[in-house]
Short mmCIF file of C-alpha atoms in Angstrom, two decimals:
data_model
loop_
_atom_site.label_atom_id
_atom_site.label_comp_id
_atom_site.label_asym_id
_atom_site.label_seq_id
_atom_site.Cartn_x
_atom_site.Cartn_y
_atom_site.Cartn_z
CA UNK A 1 -6.92 -13.06 -11.09
CA UNK A 2 -4.02 -15.42 -12.25
CA UNK A 3 -1.16 -13.76 -14.10
CA UNK A 4 1.26 -15.74 -16.24
CA UNK A 5 4.29 -14.71 -18.19
CA UNK A 6 4.43 -16.10 -21.67
CA UNK A 7 7.64 -16.38 -23.68
CA UNK A 8 6.28 -15.58 -26.91
CA UNK A 9 5.09 -12.15 -28.36
CA UNK A 10 1.34 -11.29 -27.65
CA UNK A 11 0.82 -9.11 -30.70
CA UNK A 12 -3.04 -8.84 -30.81
CA UNK A 13 -6.42 -9.97 -29.99
CA UNK A 14 -7.16 -13.35 -31.11
CA UNK A 15 -6.87 -16.93 -30.09
CA UNK A 16 -3.60 -18.71 -29.35
CA UNK A 17 -2.18 -21.73 -27.65
CA UNK A 18 -0.27 -21.08 -24.43
CA UNK A 19 3.49 -22.00 -24.30
CA UNK A 20 4.08 -25.29 -22.36
CA UNK A 21 5.29 -23.41 -19.06
CA UNK A 22 2.38 -21.36 -19.05
CA UNK A 23 -0.17 -24.18 -19.90
CA UNK A 24 1.06 -26.27 -17.15
CA UNK A 25 0.38 -23.45 -14.69
CA UNK A 26 -3.21 -23.04 -16.06
CA UNK A 27 -3.52 -26.98 -15.71
CA UNK A 28 -2.44 -26.93 -12.20
CA UNK A 29 -4.89 -24.36 -11.09
CA UNK A 30 -7.92 -26.29 -12.84
CA UNK A 31 -8.96 -23.34 -14.75
CA UNK A 32 -11.71 -24.08 -17.17
CA UNK A 33 -13.03 -22.45 -20.54
CA UNK A 34 -14.54 -19.06 -19.58
CA UNK A 35 -12.08 -18.51 -16.69
CA UNK A 36 -10.46 -15.27 -16.86
CA UNK A 37 -6.56 -14.87 -16.55
CA UNK A 38 -4.09 -12.06 -17.14
CA UNK A 39 -0.80 -12.60 -19.51
CA UNK A 40 2.31 -10.65 -20.24
CA UNK A 41 5.34 -11.21 -22.49
CA UNK A 42 7.79 -8.90 -20.84
CA UNK A 43 7.14 -6.02 -23.49
CA UNK A 44 5.28 -3.81 -21.21
CA UNK A 45 1.50 -4.24 -21.72
CA UNK A 46 -0.54 -7.06 -20.28
CA UNK A 47 -3.62 -8.76 -21.72
CA UNK A 48 -6.91 -9.72 -20.21
CA UNK A 49 -7.74 -13.14 -21.46
CA UNK A 50 -10.03 -15.99 -21.27
CA UNK A 51 -9.41 -19.88 -21.30
CA UNK A 52 -11.18 -21.31 -24.38
CA UNK A 53 -10.14 -25.00 -24.33
CA UNK A 54 -8.22 -27.15 -21.95
CA UNK A 55 -6.70 -30.37 -23.02
CA UNK A 56 -3.85 -32.78 -21.81
CA UNK A 57 -1.42 -31.39 -24.00
CA UNK A 58 -2.78 -27.93 -24.95
CA UNK A 59 -4.35 -24.91 -23.36
CA UNK A 60 -5.91 -22.29 -25.67
CA UNK A 61 -6.97 -18.75 -24.81
CA UNK A 62 -8.48 -15.88 -26.24
CA UNK A 63 -6.78 -12.42 -25.89
CA UNK A 64 -9.26 -9.76 -25.17
CA UNK A 65 -7.77 -6.48 -24.44
CA UNK A 66 -4.34 -5.01 -23.72
CA UNK A 67 -3.80 -2.45 -21.04
CA UNK A 68 -0.48 -0.67 -19.98
CA UNK A 69 -0.21 -0.52 -16.24
CA UNK A 70 2.29 1.73 -14.62
CA UNK A 71 4.10 -0.54 -11.84
CA UNK A 72 7.81 0.01 -12.69
CA UNK A 73 10.12 2.31 -10.93
CA UNK A 74 10.51 6.03 -11.96
CA UNK A 75 14.24 5.19 -12.48
CA UNK A 76 15.86 2.45 -14.28
CA UNK A 77 18.09 0.69 -11.66
CA UNK A 78 20.78 -1.85 -12.35
CA UNK A 79 22.04 -3.84 -9.28
CA UNK A 80 25.62 -5.33 -9.73
CA UNK A 81 25.91 -7.82 -6.77
CA UNK A 82 28.72 -9.98 -5.86
CA UNK A 83 26.79 -13.19 -5.22
CA UNK A 84 26.10 -14.10 -1.79
CA UNK A 85 26.73 -17.62 -0.50
CA UNK A 86 24.19 -20.34 0.50
CA UNK A 87 21.68 -19.80 -2.24
CA UNK A 88 20.74 -16.45 -0.79
CA UNK A 89 20.89 -15.20 -4.31
CA UNK A 90 17.46 -16.62 -5.07
CA UNK A 91 16.29 -14.12 -2.49
CA UNK A 92 18.05 -11.27 -3.64
CA UNK A 93 16.62 -11.88 -7.30
CA UNK A 94 13.00 -12.36 -5.82
CA UNK A 95 13.04 -9.32 -3.93
CA UNK A 96 14.94 -7.05 -6.38
CA UNK A 97 12.16 -8.14 -8.72
CA UNK A 98 9.41 -7.09 -6.39
CA UNK A 99 11.03 -3.67 -5.44
CA UNK A 100 11.41 -2.78 -9.22
CA UNK A 101 15.20 -3.41 -10.43
CA UNK A 102 15.33 -3.63 -14.13
CA UNK A 103 18.76 -5.57 -14.41
CA UNK A 104 20.60 -7.54 -11.93
CA UNK A 105 24.39 -8.39 -12.84
CA UNK A 106 25.81 -11.29 -10.84
CA UNK A 107 29.51 -10.71 -9.97
CA UNK A 108 32.45 -12.84 -8.40
CA UNK A 109 35.29 -10.67 -6.47
CA UNK A 110 38.42 -11.58 -4.74
CA UNK A 111 36.48 -12.42 -1.50
CA UNK A 112 33.60 -14.44 -3.10
CA UNK A 113 32.58 -17.74 -1.69
CA UNK A 114 30.17 -18.57 -4.46
CA UNK A 115 32.10 -18.97 -7.90
CA UNK A 116 30.47 -20.02 -11.01
CA UNK A 117 31.70 -20.69 -14.45
CA UNK A 118 30.66 -22.45 -17.70
CA UNK A 119 27.82 -24.65 -17.81
CA UNK A 120 27.06 -24.02 -14.05
CA UNK A 121 26.92 -20.43 -14.34
CA UNK A 122 24.65 -20.68 -17.24
CA UNK A 123 22.36 -22.97 -15.48
CA UNK A 124 22.17 -20.70 -12.24
CA UNK A 125 21.48 -17.84 -14.58
CA UNK A 126 18.59 -19.60 -16.18
CA UNK A 127 17.40 -20.53 -12.68
CA UNK A 128 17.49 -16.96 -11.53
CA UNK A 129 15.76 -15.84 -14.58
CA UNK A 130 13.07 -18.31 -13.62
CA UNK A 131 13.02 -16.87 -9.97
CA UNK A 132 12.68 -13.36 -11.53
CA UNK A 133 9.70 -14.29 -13.91
CA UNK A 134 7.70 -16.03 -10.95
CA UNK A 135 8.22 -12.94 -8.73
CA UNK A 136 7.09 -10.72 -11.55
CA UNK A 137 3.71 -12.88 -11.94
CA UNK A 138 3.31 -12.40 -8.37
CA UNK A 139 3.84 -8.92 -7.78
CA UNK A 140 2.19 -7.52 -11.02
CA UNK A 141 5.18 -6.34 -12.79
CA UNK A 142 4.92 -6.58 -16.76
CA UNK A 143 8.81 -6.14 -17.56
CA UNK A 144 10.45 -8.97 -15.49
CA UNK A 145 14.05 -8.27 -13.85
CA UNK A 146 16.52 -9.45 -16.56
CA UNK A 147 19.47 -11.47 -15.02
CA UNK A 148 22.88 -10.88 -16.81
CA UNK A 149 25.47 -13.48 -17.34
CA UNK A 150 27.77 -14.20 -14.34
CA UNK A 151 31.26 -12.13 -14.65
CA UNK A 152 34.08 -11.47 -12.66
CA UNK A 153 34.00 -7.77 -11.18
CA UNK A 154 37.19 -7.01 -13.03
CA UNK A 155 35.76 -7.97 -16.42
CA UNK A 156 32.52 -6.15 -15.74
CA UNK A 157 34.32 -2.86 -14.78
CA UNK A 158 36.47 -3.16 -17.62
CA UNK A 159 33.92 -3.47 -20.13
CA UNK A 160 31.73 -0.55 -18.70
CA UNK A 161 31.45 2.53 -21.10
CA UNK A 162 32.01 5.76 -19.48
CA UNK A 163 29.02 7.03 -17.45
CA UNK A 164 26.54 9.18 -19.34
CA UNK A 165 25.09 12.30 -17.97
CA UNK A 166 21.67 10.71 -17.24
CA UNK A 167 23.44 7.91 -15.25
CA UNK A 168 24.41 7.72 -11.57
CA UNK A 169 26.82 5.07 -10.35
CA UNK A 170 27.01 4.26 -6.54
CA UNK A 171 29.47 1.97 -4.68
CA UNK A 172 27.88 0.65 -1.50
CA UNK A 173 30.77 0.62 0.84
CA UNK A 174 31.14 0.50 4.72
CA UNK A 175 34.18 2.47 4.39
CA UNK A 176 32.32 5.47 3.10
CA UNK A 177 31.41 8.52 5.04
CA UNK A 178 28.90 10.03 2.40
CA UNK A 179 25.56 9.13 2.80
CA UNK A 180 23.35 8.25 -0.11
CA UNK A 181 21.59 11.41 -1.51
CA UNK A 182 18.47 11.54 -3.51
CA UNK A 183 18.92 10.60 -7.11
CA UNK A 184 18.23 13.12 -9.98
CA UNK A 185 19.20 11.01 -12.90
CA UNK A 186 16.83 8.62 -14.53
CA UNK A 187 19.39 5.71 -14.58
CA UNK A 188 21.41 4.38 -11.67
CA UNK A 189 23.89 1.35 -11.38
CA UNK A 190 24.65 0.32 -7.63
CA UNK A 191 27.63 -2.00 -6.92
CA UNK A 192 27.36 -4.07 -3.86
CA UNK A 193 30.01 -6.28 -2.59
CA UNK A 194 30.05 -9.87 -0.89
CA UNK A 195 30.41 -10.93 2.70
CA UNK A 196 33.41 -9.15 3.84
CA UNK A 197 33.13 -6.37 1.53
CA UNK A 198 35.16 -5.49 -1.57
CA UNK A 199 38.85 -4.97 -1.26
CA UNK A 200 40.45 -1.68 -1.39
CA UNK A 201 41.88 -2.23 -4.76
CA UNK A 202 38.43 -3.35 -6.02
CA UNK A 203 36.87 -0.17 -4.64
CA UNK A 204 39.69 1.83 -6.30
CA UNK A 205 38.91 0.22 -9.54
CA UNK A 206 35.21 1.04 -9.24
CA UNK A 207 35.87 4.65 -8.49
CA UNK A 208 38.24 4.85 -11.64
CA UNK A 209 35.03 3.60 -13.52
CA UNK A 210 32.88 6.55 -12.18
CA UNK A 211 31.45 5.08 -8.96
CA UNK A 212 30.93 7.17 -6.03
CA UNK A 213 31.13 5.37 -2.74
CA UNK A 214 28.15 5.81 -0.59
CA UNK A 215 27.17 4.72 3.09
CA UNK A 216 23.80 3.27 4.07
CA UNK A 217 24.27 4.14 7.74
CA UNK A 218 26.39 3.26 10.72
CA UNK A 219 25.19 -0.51 10.73
CA UNK A 220 26.90 -3.21 8.74
CA UNK A 221 24.26 -4.70 6.43
CA UNK A 222 24.56 -8.16 4.97
CA UNK A 223 25.50 -8.74 1.35
CA UNK A 224 21.81 -9.78 0.55
CA UNK A 225 20.47 -6.90 2.36
CA UNK A 226 22.46 -3.87 1.24
CA UNK A 227 21.38 -3.81 -2.43
CA UNK A 228 17.64 -4.27 -1.39
CA UNK A 229 17.90 -1.34 1.04
CA UNK A 230 18.82 0.84 -1.98
CA UNK A 231 16.03 -0.29 -3.87
CA UNK A 232 13.51 0.15 -0.96
CA UNK A 233 14.99 3.57 -0.51
CA UNK A 234 14.57 4.57 -4.26
CA UNK A 235 10.91 3.37 -4.26
CA UNK A 236 10.13 5.49 -1.52
CA UNK A 237 11.84 8.79 -2.56
#
């Protein structure tokens, strides 16, 4: 059954006009009155719905019943990723959504190749949020990954509050000797560096903010592989 995200609250059974983005998807699929579809607004539940009217500029649907599927990870995971180059960030956002991350924080560090500021950063963030929504529609999530504003690593670390007892902070480092151990806290933040890794000074700054350096094994993983490997591990443990 087709699934669509709508950027307006779905508050109760009844008929409504779909927002333009969702309406375009319905029109492209050539759905007809009486056809079934699923809608979600990012708040948690999803709605079974039925097309009631198709027009050139408007698509109307009837909300039938809300269900609360359980498709999220058992832990709330934030990935703080120094953005990889060559548009690989699209891949990271898509797969992080599929694997269940709650938040993705794009960062720039000393060795960053990709650097974004101002309008360019805002446009990229909006694009990545669209990638996350499309991935949520495909994979069945009802709460899409949230893409945070682009920041420098230094600014992000400086603004972090002290870690609470229910949160674990991990620094993915090829220099670390300690392997990643099973998590017991309900929330986790993982910091992953760029091509070439974080500098020693950056790793020291992360440790000062409560991050424990951990290893993902003897092989050096790419900047777009390491954070996804962590998510896969969490999903299976």
